[in-house]
PDB file of C-alpha atoms in Angstrom:
ATOM      1  CA  ASN A 112      13.066 -25.309  18.616  1.00 87.00           C
ATOM      2  CA  ASN A 113      15.778 -22.984  19.972  1.00 92.00           C
ATOM      3  CA  ILE A 114      17.872 -23.477  16.840  1.00 92.00           C
ATOM      4  CA  SER A 115      19.754 -20.390  15.659  1.00 92.00           C
ATOM      5  CA  ILE A 116      19.676 -19.299  12.020  1.00 89.00           C
ATOM      6  CA  ASN A 117      23.392 -20.091  11.853  1.00 88.00           C
ATOM      7  CA  ASP A 118      22.797 -23.667  13.079  1.00 91.00           C
ATOM      8  CA  ALA A 119      19.920 -24.079  10.632  1.00 92.00           C
ATOM      9  CA  LEU A 120      22.154 -22.977   7.750  1.00 89.00           C
ATOM     10  CA  LYS A 121      24.872 -25.430   8.777  1.00 90.00           C
ATOM     11  CA  SER A 122      22.343 -28.271   8.921  1.00 92.00           C
ATOM     12  CA  PHE A 123      21.776 -27.689   5.193  1.00 92.00           C
ATOM     13  CA  ASN A 124      25.535 -27.525   4.545  1.00 90.00           C
ATOM     14  CA  LEU A 125      25.315 -23.766   4.007  1.00 89.00           C
ATOM     15  CA  SER A 126      27.790 -21.184   5.229  1.00 86.00           C
ATOM     16  CA  GLU A 127      26.857 -17.776   6.644  1.00 83.00           C
ATOM     17  CA  LYS A 128      30.181 -16.479   5.311  1.00 84.00           C
ATOM     18  CA  LYS A 129      29.031 -17.056   1.733  1.00 85.00           C
ATOM     19  CA  ILE A 130      25.701 -15.175   2.030  1.00 84.00           C
ATOM     20  CA  LEU A 131      27.078 -11.910   0.684  1.00 84.00           C
ATOM     21  CA  LYS A 132      28.258 -13.717  -2.446  1.00 86.00           C
ATOM     22  CA  LEU A 133      24.569 -14.163  -3.321  1.00 86.00           C
ATOM     23  CA  LYS A 134      24.154 -10.391  -3.670  1.00 87.00           C
ATOM     24  CA  ARG A 135      22.527  -9.412  -6.953  1.00 88.00           C
ATOM     25  CA  ASP A 136      24.504  -7.327  -9.417  1.00 90.00           C
ATOM     26  CA  ARG A 137      22.505  -4.212 -10.363  1.00 90.00           C
ATOM     27  CA  LYS A 138      24.260  -4.054 -13.735  1.00 91.00           C
ATOM     28  CA  LYS A 139      22.880  -7.444 -14.728  1.00 91.00           C
ATOM     29  CA  ILE A 140      19.218  -6.622 -13.960  1.00 93.00           C
ATOM     30  CA  ILE A 141      17.050  -4.608 -16.351  1.00 93.00           C
ATOM     31  CA  GLY A 142      14.163  -4.342 -13.939  1.00 95.00           C
ATOM     32  CA  PHE A 143      11.395  -6.067 -12.020  1.00 97.00           C
ATOM     33  CA  ILE A 144       7.803  -6.235 -13.302  1.00 97.00           C
ATOM     34  CA  GLU A 145       5.261  -7.529 -10.822  1.00 98.00           C
ATOM     35  CA  THR A 146       1.805  -8.756 -11.751  1.00 98.00           C
ATOM     36  CA  HIS A 147      -0.842  -8.576  -9.033  1.00 98.00           C
ATOM     37  CA  ILE A 148      -4.589  -8.369  -8.642  1.00 97.00           C
ATOM     38  CA  GLU A 149      -5.694  -4.774  -8.146  1.00 97.00           C
ATOM     39  CA  GLN A 150      -7.255  -5.450  -4.719  1.00 96.00           C
ATOM     40  CA  GLY A 151      -9.625  -2.586  -5.502  1.00 95.00           C
ATOM     41  CA  PRO A 152     -12.664  -1.740  -7.672  1.00 96.00           C
ATOM     42  CA  VAL A 153     -11.238   0.788 -10.162  1.00 96.00           C
ATOM     43  CA  LEU A 154     -10.504  -1.530 -13.119  1.00 98.00           C
ATOM     44  CA  GLU A 155     -13.857  -3.282 -12.737  1.00 98.00           C
ATOM     45  CA  LYS A 156     -15.662   0.082 -12.639  1.00 97.00           C
ATOM     46  CA  LYS A 157     -13.804   1.082 -15.812  1.00 97.00           C
ATOM     47  CA  ASN A 158     -14.627  -2.306 -17.391  1.00 98.00           C
ATOM     48  CA  LEU A 159     -10.925  -2.920 -18.042  1.00 98.00           C
ATOM     49  CA  PRO A 160      -9.038  -6.189 -17.487  1.00 98.00           C
ATOM     50  CA  LEU A 161      -5.630  -4.630 -16.842  1.00 98.00           C
ATOM     51  CA  GLY A 162      -3.964  -1.463 -15.635  1.00 98.00           C
ATOM     52  CA  ILE A 163      -0.458  -0.036 -15.457  1.00 98.00           C
ATOM     53  CA  VAL A 164       0.647   1.030 -11.978  1.00 97.00           C
ATOM     54  CA  THR A 165       2.210   4.489 -11.692  1.00 95.00           C
ATOM     55  CA  GLY A 166       3.542   4.119  -8.159  1.00 94.00           C
ATOM     56  CA  ILE A 167       3.231   2.254  -4.889  1.00 94.00           C
ATOM     57  CA  ALA A 168       1.870   4.083  -1.876  1.00 90.00           C
ATOM     58  CA  GLY A 169       3.939   4.928   1.136  1.00 88.00           C
ATOM     59  CA  ILE A 170       2.694   3.795   4.528  1.00 89.00           C
ATOM     60  CA  SER A 171       2.506   5.517   7.902  1.00 88.00           C
ATOM     61  CA  ARG A 172       1.000   3.498  10.743  1.00 91.00           C
ATOM     62  CA  PHE A 173       0.146   4.800  14.178  1.00 91.00           C
ATOM     63  CA  ASN A 174      -1.131   3.276  17.381  1.00 93.00           C
ATOM     64  CA  LEU A 175      -3.691   5.626  18.932  1.00 91.00           C
ATOM     65  CA  SER A 176      -5.019   5.088  22.439  1.00 92.00           C
ATOM     66  CA  VAL A 177      -7.735   7.313  23.911  1.00 90.00           C
ATOM     67  CA  LYS A 178      -8.368   7.469  27.659  1.00 91.00           C
ATOM     68  CA  GLY A 179     -11.536   8.902  29.151  1.00 89.00           C
ATOM     69  CA  TYR A 180     -13.342   8.417  32.452  1.00 88.00           C
ATOM     70  CA  SER A 181     -16.280   6.178  33.263  1.00 87.00           C
ATOM     71  CA  SER A 182     -19.063   8.071  35.031  1.00 88.00           C
ATOM     72  CA  HIS A 183     -22.843   7.912  35.404  1.00 88.00           C
ATOM     73  CA  ALA A 184     -24.528   8.930  32.156  1.00 84.00           C
ATOM     74  CA  GLY A 185     -27.594  10.236  33.947  1.00 89.00           C
ATOM     75  CA  THR A 186     -25.999  12.288  36.699  1.00 92.00           C
ATOM     76  CA  THR A 187     -22.860  13.644  34.976  1.00 89.00           C
ATOM     77  CA  PRO A 188     -23.574  16.767  32.868  1.00 88.00           C
ATOM     78  CA  VAL A 189     -22.291  16.557  29.307  1.00 84.00           C
ATOM     79  CA  ASN A 190     -19.756  19.337  29.873  1.00 83.00           C
ATOM     80  CA  TYR A 191     -18.118  17.352  32.677  1.00 86.00           C
ATOM     81  CA  ARG A 192     -17.905  14.055  30.848  1.00 85.00           C
ATOM     82  CA  LYS A 193     -14.687  12.531  29.520  1.00 87.00           C
ATOM     83  CA  ASP A 194     -16.208  10.227  26.923  1.00 86.00           C
ATOM     84  CA  SER A 195     -13.381   8.556  25.023  1.00 87.00           C
ATOM     85  CA  LEU A 196     -15.789   6.772  22.639  1.00 88.00           C
ATOM     86  CA  LEU A 197     -17.382  10.021  21.467  1.00 86.00           C
ATOM     87  CA  GLY A 198     -13.935  11.539  21.105  1.00 87.00           C
ATOM     88  CA  LEU A 199     -12.772   8.574  19.027  1.00 90.00           C
ATOM     89  CA  ASN A 200     -15.872   8.838  16.842  1.00 92.00           C
ATOM     90  CA  GLU A 201     -15.061  12.485  16.167  1.00 91.00           C
ATOM     91  CA  ILE A 202     -11.460  11.571  15.326  1.00 91.00           C
ATOM     92  CA  ASN A 203     -12.706   8.952  12.856  1.00 92.00           C
ATOM     93  CA  LEU A 204     -14.946  11.511  11.154  1.00 93.00           C
ATOM     94  CA  ILE A 205     -12.099  14.030  10.941  1.00 89.00           C
ATOM     95  CA  CYS A 206      -9.849  11.413   9.308  1.00 87.00           C
ATOM     96  CA  GLU A 207     -12.606  10.501   6.859  1.00 90.00           C
ATOM     97  CA  ASN A 208     -13.136  14.159   5.906  1.00 89.00           C
ATOM     98  CA  ILE A 209      -9.400  14.644   5.364  1.00 85.00           C
ATOM     99  CA  ALA A 210      -9.350  11.550   3.134  1.00 81.00           C
ATOM    100  CA  LYS A 211     -12.323  12.810   1.089  1.00 84.00           C
ATOM    101  CA  LYS A 212     -10.772  16.250   0.624  1.00 82.00           C
ATOM    102  CA  ASN A 213      -7.597  14.589  -0.643  1.00 76.00           C
ATOM    103  CA  GLU A 214      -9.282  11.862  -2.663  1.00 71.00           C
ATOM    104  CA  LYS A 215      -7.027  12.428  -5.683  1.00 65.00           C
ATOM    105  CA  VAL A 216      -4.031  11.436  -3.578  1.00 63.00           C
ATOM    106  CA  PHE A 217      -5.863   8.845  -1.529  1.00 54.00           C
ATOM    107  CA  CYS A 218      -3.016   6.354  -1.780  1.00 56.00           C
ATOM    108  CA  VAL A 219      -0.499   9.136  -1.226  1.00 58.00           C
ATOM    109  CA  ILE A 220       2.267   8.408  -3.699  1.00 66.00           C
ATOM    110  CA  ASP A 221       3.834  11.715  -2.635  1.00 70.00           C
ATOM    111  CA  SER A 222       5.571  11.177   0.723  1.00 73.00           C
ATOM    112  CA  LYS A 223       5.471  14.902   1.587  1.00 78.00           C
ATOM    113  CA  ILE A 224       1.695  14.975   1.143  1.00 79.00           C
ATOM    114  CA  ARG A 225       1.301  11.874   3.329  1.00 81.00           C
ATOM    115  CA  ILE A 226       3.445  13.365   6.097  1.00 81.00           C
ATOM    116  CA  ASN A 227       1.527  16.669   5.965  1.00 84.00           C
ATOM    117  CA  LEU A 228      -1.794  14.836   6.148  1.00 83.00           C
ATOM    118  CA  ASN A 229      -0.557  12.905   9.184  1.00 85.00           C
ATOM    119  CA  LEU A 230       0.404  16.177  10.898  1.00 87.00           C
ATOM    120  CA  THR A 231      -3.037  17.618  10.091  1.00 89.00           C
ATOM    121  CA  LYS A 232      -4.713  14.596  11.685  1.00 89.00           C
ATOM    122  CA  GLN A 233      -2.569  14.847  14.806  1.00 90.00           C
ATOM    123  CA  LYS A 234      -3.355  18.563  15.209  1.00 90.00           C
ATOM    124  CA  ASN A 235      -7.068  17.757  14.984  1.00 89.00           C
ATOM    125  CA  ILE A 236      -6.725  14.994  17.566  1.00 90.00           C
ATOM    126  CA  ILE A 237      -5.146  17.490  19.991  1.00 90.00           C
ATOM    127  CA  ILE A 238      -8.025  19.951  19.444  1.00 89.00           C
ATOM    128  CA  ILE A 239     -10.667  17.237  19.952  1.00 87.00           C
ATOM    129  CA  SER A 240      -8.959  15.877  23.075  1.00 87.00           C
ATOM    130  CA  GLU A 241      -8.859  19.336  24.699  1.00 85.00           C
ATOM    131  CA  LYS A 242     -12.497  19.974  23.832  1.00 83.00           C
ATOM    132  CA  SER A 243     -13.736  16.564  25.016  1.00 81.00           C
ATOM    133  CA  ASN A 244     -11.546  16.326  28.136  1.00 83.00           C
ATOM    134  CA  PHE A 245      -9.865  13.023  27.327  1.00 85.00           C
ATOM    135  CA  LEU A 246      -6.229  11.953  27.178  1.00 88.00           C
ATOM    136  CA  PHE A 247      -4.597  10.338  24.178  1.00 90.00           C
ATOM    137  CA  LYS A 248      -1.329   8.753  23.164  1.00 91.00           C
ATOM    138  CA  ILE A 249      -0.191   8.332  19.573  1.00 91.00           C
ATOM    139  CA  VAL A 250       2.868   6.300  18.595  1.00 93.00           C
ATOM    140  CA  LYS A 251       4.223   5.734  15.092  1.00 92.00           C
ATOM    141  CA  THR A 252       4.704   1.998  14.568  1.00 95.00           C
ATOM    142  CA  TYR A 253       5.732   1.824  10.899  1.00 92.00           C
ATOM    143  CA  GLU A 254       6.971   4.036   8.083  1.00 89.00           C
ATOM    144  CA  GLN A 255       7.573   3.084   4.458  1.00 89.00           C
ATOM    145  CA  SER A 256       8.416   5.472   1.658  1.00 89.00           C
ATOM    146  CA  ALA A 257       6.392   5.628  -1.530  1.00 90.00           C
ATOM    147  CA  VAL A 258       7.940   4.186  -4.698  1.00 94.00           C
ATOM    148  CA  LEU A 259       7.393   5.530  -8.199  1.00 94.00           C
ATOM    149  CA  CYS A 260       7.413   3.049 -11.054  1.00 96.00           C
ATOM    150  CA  SER A 261      10.109   3.325 -13.702  1.00 97.00           C
ATOM    151  CA  LYS A 262       9.032   5.453 -16.693  1.00 96.00           C
ATOM    152  CA  GLN A 263      11.106   3.226 -18.967  1.00 95.00           C
ATOM    153  CA  LEU A 264       9.373   0.046 -17.815  1.00 97.00           C
ATOM    154  CA  MET A 265       5.979   1.770 -17.851  1.00 97.00           C
ATOM    155  CA  ASN A 266       6.580   2.805 -21.465  1.00 97.00           C
ATOM    156  CA  THR A 267       7.441  -0.821 -22.272  1.00 97.00           C
ATOM    157  CA  LEU A 268       4.107  -1.890 -20.774  1.00 98.00           C
ATOM    158  CA  ILE A 269       2.267   0.884 -22.644  1.00 98.00           C
ATOM    159  CA  LYS A 270       3.773  -0.344 -25.913  1.00 97.00           C
ATOM    160  CA  SER A 271       2.762  -3.886 -25.018  1.00 97.00           C
ATOM    161  CA  PHE A 272      -0.815  -2.753 -24.293  1.00 98.00           C
ATOM    162  CA  LYS A 273      -1.052  -1.083 -27.694  1.00 97.00           C
ATOM    163  CA  ILE A 274       0.370  -4.095 -29.545  1.00 97.00           C
ATOM    164  CA  ASN A 275      -2.224  -6.318 -27.833  1.00 98.00           C
ATOM    165  CA  ASN A 276      -5.074  -3.839 -28.442  1.00 97.00           C
ATOM    166  CA  GLN A 277      -5.617  -3.205 -24.745  1.00 97.00           C
ATOM    167  CA  THR A 278      -6.804   0.165 -23.473  1.00 98.00           C
ATOM    168  CA  VAL A 279      -3.920   1.935 -21.742  1.00 98.00           C
ATOM    169  CA  PHE A 280      -5.053   2.885 -18.263  1.00 98.00           C
ATOM    170  CA  LYS A 281      -2.786   4.037 -15.446  1.00 97.00           C
ATOM    171  CA  LEU A 282      -3.566   3.926 -11.741  1.00 95.00           C
ATOM    172  CA  PRO A 283      -1.658   4.114  -8.448  1.00 93.00           C
ATOM    173  CA  SER A 284      -1.397   1.270  -5.974  1.00 94.00           C
ATOM    174  CA  GLY A 285      -2.836   2.003  -2.557  1.00 89.00           C
ATOM    175  CA  ALA A 286      -1.293  -1.188  -1.146  1.00 92.00           C
ATOM    176  CA  THR A 287       2.370  -2.052  -0.860  1.00 92.00           C
ATOM    177  CA  HIS A 288       3.899  -4.874  -2.910  1.00 95.00           C
ATOM    178  CA  ASP A 289       7.085  -6.869  -3.459  1.00 96.00           C
ATOM    179  CA  ALA A 290       8.038  -4.352  -6.135  1.00 97.00           C
ATOM    180  CA  SER A 291       8.421  -1.735  -3.413  1.00 95.00           C
ATOM    181  CA  ALA A 292      11.176  -3.790  -1.761  1.00 94.00           C
ATOM    182  CA  MET A 293      12.739  -4.649  -5.127  1.00 95.00           C
ATOM    183  CA  SER A 294      13.098  -0.938  -5.908  1.00 95.00           C
ATOM    184  CA  ASP A 295      16.163  -0.950  -3.639  1.00 93.00           C
ATOM    185  CA  LEU A 296      17.835  -3.141  -6.254  1.00 94.00           C
ATOM    186  CA  CYS A 297      16.461  -2.075  -9.622  1.00 96.00           C
ATOM    187  CA  ASN A 298      13.776  -0.244 -11.580  1.00 96.00           C
ATOM    188  CA  VAL A 299      10.282  -1.604 -10.984  1.00 97.00           C
ATOM    189  CA  ALA A 300       6.909  -1.633 -12.703  1.00 97.00           C
ATOM    190  CA  MET A 301       3.581  -3.258 -11.963  1.00 98.00           C
ATOM    191  CA  LEU A 302       0.682  -4.712 -13.903  1.00 98.00           C
ATOM    192  CA  PHE A 303      -2.710  -4.837 -12.183  1.00 98.00           C
ATOM    193  CA  ILE A 304      -5.386  -7.427 -12.982  1.00 98.00           C
ATOM    194  CA  ARG A 305      -9.072  -6.691 -12.436  1.00 98.00           C
ATOM    195  CA  SER A 306     -10.516  -7.869  -9.110  1.00 97.00           C
ATOM    196  CA  LYS A 307     -14.165  -8.916  -8.877  1.00 97.00           C
ATOM    197  CA  ASN A 308     -15.961  -6.476  -6.568  1.00 96.00           C
ATOM    198  CA  GLY A 309     -12.539  -5.127  -5.613  1.00 95.00           C
ATOM    199  CA  LEU A 310     -12.139  -7.858  -2.985  1.00 95.00           C
ATOM    200  CA  SER A 311      -8.837  -9.234  -1.692  1.00 95.00           C
ATOM    201  CA  HIS A 312      -7.748 -11.221   1.372  1.00 94.00           C
ATOM    202  CA  ASN A 313     -11.258 -12.574   1.266  1.00 94.00           C
ATOM    203  CA  PRO A 314     -12.704 -16.023   0.398  1.00 96.00           C
ATOM    204  CA  LYS A 315     -14.594 -14.334  -2.468  1.00 96.00           C
ATOM    205  CA  GLU A 316     -11.421 -12.851  -3.982  1.00 96.00           C
ATOM    206  CA  PHE A 317     -11.517 -13.579  -7.721  1.00 97.00           C
ATOM    207  CA  SER A 318      -9.819 -12.642 -10.981  1.00 97.00           C
ATOM    208  CA  SER A 319     -10.904 -14.351 -14.185  1.00 97.00           C
ATOM    209  CA  GLU A 320      -8.775 -16.756 -16.207  1.00 98.00           C
ATOM    210  CA  MET A 321      -9.452 -14.583 -19.263  1.00 98.00           C
ATOM    211  CA  ASP A 322      -7.958 -11.517 -17.586  1.00 98.00           C
ATOM    212  CA  MET A 323      -4.965 -13.545 -16.444  1.00 98.00           C
ATOM    213  CA  ARG A 324      -4.381 -14.738 -20.017  1.00 98.00           C
ATOM    214  CA  GLU A 325      -4.367 -11.116 -21.190  1.00 98.00           C
ATOM    215  CA  ALA A 326      -1.818 -10.306 -18.481  1.00 98.00           C
ATOM    216  CA  ILE A 327       0.445 -13.112 -19.739  1.00 98.00           C
ATOM    217  CA  LYS A 328       0.231 -11.709 -23.280  1.00 98.00           C
ATOM    218  CA  ILE A 329       1.195  -8.265 -22.021  1.00 98.00           C
ATOM    219  CA  LEU A 330       4.163  -9.636 -20.062  1.00 97.00           C
ATOM    220  CA  GLU A 331       5.328 -11.800 -22.973  1.00 97.00           C
ATOM    221  CA  THR A 332       5.185  -8.839 -25.372  1.00 97.00           C
ATOM    222  CA  ALA A 333       6.913  -6.601 -22.833  1.00 97.00           C
ATOM    223  CA  ILE A 334       9.804  -9.058 -22.411  1.00 94.00           C
ATOM    224  CA  ILE A 335      10.238  -9.349 -26.171  1.00 94.00           C
ATOM    225  CA  ASN A 336      10.231  -5.568 -26.689  1.00 89.00           C
ATOM    226  CA  ILE A 337      12.065  -4.438 -23.557  1.00 86.00           C
ATOM    227  CA  THR A 338      15.038  -2.147 -24.164  1.00 70.00           C
TER     228      THR A 338
END
């Protein structure tokens, strides 16, 4: 409605000059523990209700456009074609092969590894484009560093798991979370809850009430025993 943020604040009797006074004091915060569904199949495959997150993946996003040339499929010899679709298919396969070869770091907690993998992909795209006679343009649209979870808070969760007779299982997060942003302020940790069929952002997304109850027990015990 063409109302500035400043005007909106004033309409609620708020002052933009006082915003900085809301800044959190690092010294007063022990840490941030986030509970979230796994959004993946690992815990279900392991038949475990809960897992302790070791780190949150970094993200590199690129916009790739491939430009070929439309010509008659019957009269244009293969060597003279500039088929952008075939080139894109080959790029997809290359990316899949790189992911499979680096399966142990599939969520790329290590930023250096992620950056190196991105460079490898780009080098392959150049090779494919020269071979298949098409043009391409690749632009980075987003970059977010990986975040490792606090060892202290992880140890608190491990202790809580043992007290509640839960199997201690650690796994990385391949998706980003609020905890990643909170890491700018304080130490963070995460607790994953089993996802049925590993689905998320889907009408069939489901985590059982029983698993959620176990998560509450873990959090309660962690808060009581946190140091």
